[in-house]
Amino acid sequence: MTEQLTRHRLPVRVLLAASVGNAIEWYDWTIYATFSIYFAKVFFPAGNDVLAQINTAATYALAFFFRPLGGYLLGRWADVRGRKPAMIGTILLMAGGSLLIAVLPGFQQAGWLAPALLLLARIAQGLSLGGEVSNASAYLGEIAPPDRRGRYSAFFYISTGSSVLLASILGFTLAHTMTTAALTSYGWRIPFVVGGVLGLVGLVLRSTLHETEPFTQNKTRVSQPLRTTLREHPKAVGWLVGTTAVSTLVYYTYFSALTPFAVTSRHAAAQDVFLALSIGTALFVALQYPLGALADRFGRRPQMLVFTAATALLSVPLSTLIGPGLAGLTVVFCVGLGLYTAQTSIAPALMSELFPTEVRALGIGAWYNLTVALLGGTAPLVINALAAAGQSTLFFWYLTAVAVIAFLVVVTLPETKGKTLT
């Protein structure tokens, strides 16, 4: 065992270069939802704060429907031209969208042009993130040795969690040091400026990456690749959609929807929500690598069964703790995100192991992002709409139902631990 560990060294520099770019992508995506409670009234007519929040959530949701297109176009680019150029393209789109939001005029200055430009920026980010998840997952999966793919895969959500942690810490700091009036006036623009600047750092880092060996050795131009995934890999598509359904709903519930919901509907203090989210996210990041290593030893399927079953059993009870007070909020975020790590730590590995090289990026990108668009993107909109109708508990029963379906899908999932990618 010692000899094996000595022989293999994690390519930390390569993993960080790939993952830092991904972190910036997710930072930019997350701050929109995190700070929406402040800029919702800026981009929509004054007079109805609840309607402004719903309109902002709707803009958030609409951008998700461009993710499948981004997954298809950028995934196809990655399968034909290479993972590296596609990953550079995604970060340019994301950083550009962030900078545009940072300088946009509000409704009072530009009328309906303001929300239209906001939607345009979100569309660019939706296209970008649609390609980012699939291409970064394929890259990490392809550079990893078969028996260590879980460990390599863990870096994807280490970067994601770190970026969300940065967003939540920034939110806590701004909420603690600035008045609500100042945040609504200009403070919300600060994290978008930071995201644009970080995009330049990510661009430099990703330019140092090398193409993966599986792509170089096995690349084949496939005509009608989307149809090929359905015709030749229908079970892989079904497993990907089933596992992604619960994963994306959990992600956007905890990292996006609960922040404005807890503040506007359950009357929690914004700084308490941001602090609880930061604590939960730190735990989420810390558990990624250990659980990735655990999956390399015991397999993907057991962890997925634990995650889906626990989510089905605990989502409604945890929802009762959302409200004023840091303690209850901390329990919600730590338990929910701690359990979620069982899935995220192996997600890129599992998705990469479902498809062959010639359709891997497109297969992940198209079907993953279609599922995310339908379930993840609508999460903030659904929870806000149900809260406005006085039926917020139904959202958590909805999450429970999706987790039950995912559990049944995982029961049929074959074990892919140690698979050699071709």
PDB file of C-alpha atoms in Angstrom, residues 77-85 138-139 142-143 209-221 356-358 360 421-422:
ATOM      1  CA  TRP A  77     -17.028  21.423 -29.328  1.00  0.00           C
ATOM      2  CA  ALA A  78     -15.199  19.524 -26.585  1.00  0.00           C
ATOM      3  CA  ASP A  79     -15.839  16.139 -28.237  1.00  0.00           C
ATOM      4  CA  VAL A  80     -14.622  17.373 -31.626  1.00  0.00           C
ATOM      5  CA  ARG A  81     -11.922  19.962 -30.849  1.00  0.00           C
ATOM      6  CA  GLY A  82     -10.856  19.084 -27.325  1.00  0.00           C
ATOM      7  CA  ARG A  83     -11.666  19.644 -23.667  1.00  0.00           C
ATOM      8  CA  LYS A  84      -9.222  22.536 -23.164  1.00  0.00           C
ATOM      9  CA  PRO A  85     -10.519  25.035 -25.776  1.00  0.00           C
ATOM     10  CA  ALA A 138     -15.030  14.825 -18.660  1.00  0.00           C
ATOM     11  CA  TYR A 139     -11.601  16.406 -18.150  1.00  0.00           C
ATOM     12  CA  GLU A 142     -10.189  11.377 -18.262  1.00  0.00           C
ATOM     13  CA  ILE A 143      -6.992  12.458 -16.512  1.00  0.00           C
ATOM     14  CA  LEU A 209      -3.793  22.797 -19.155  1.00  0.00           C
ATOM     15  CA  HIS A 210      -2.921  19.978 -21.556  1.00  0.00           C
ATOM     16  CA  GLU A 211      -5.400  17.906 -23.534  1.00  0.00           C
ATOM     17  CA  THR A 212      -6.405  14.530 -22.043  1.00  0.00           C
ATOM     18  CA  GLU A 213      -4.987  11.253 -23.355  1.00  0.00           C
ATOM     19  CA  PRO A 214      -8.385   9.523 -23.784  1.00  0.00           C
ATOM     20  CA  PHE A 215      -9.550  12.354 -26.047  1.00  0.00           C
ATOM     21  CA  THR A 216      -6.311  12.405 -28.049  1.00  0.00           C
ATOM     22  CA  GLN A 217      -6.306   8.624 -28.498  1.00  0.00           C
ATOM     23  CA  ASN A 218     -10.013   7.864 -28.876  1.00  0.00           C
ATOM     24  CA  LYS A 219     -11.583  10.935 -30.461  1.00  0.00           C
ATOM     25  CA  THR A 220     -13.998  10.056 -33.260  1.00  0.00           C
ATOM     26  CA  ARG A 221     -16.317  12.481 -35.008  1.00  0.00           C
ATOM     27  CA  PRO A 356     -17.551   6.642 -24.235  1.00  0.00           C
ATOM     28  CA  THR A 357     -15.046   9.367 -25.187  1.00  0.00           C
ATOM     29  CA  GLU A 358     -16.580  10.337 -28.543  1.00  0.00           C
ATOM     30  CA  ARG A 360     -18.855  11.883 -23.320  1.00  0.00           C
ATOM     31  CA  LEU A 421     -12.511   4.913 -19.992  1.00  0.00           C
ATOM     32  CA  THR A 422     -12.508   4.221 -23.735  1.00  0.00           C
TER      33      THR A 422
END
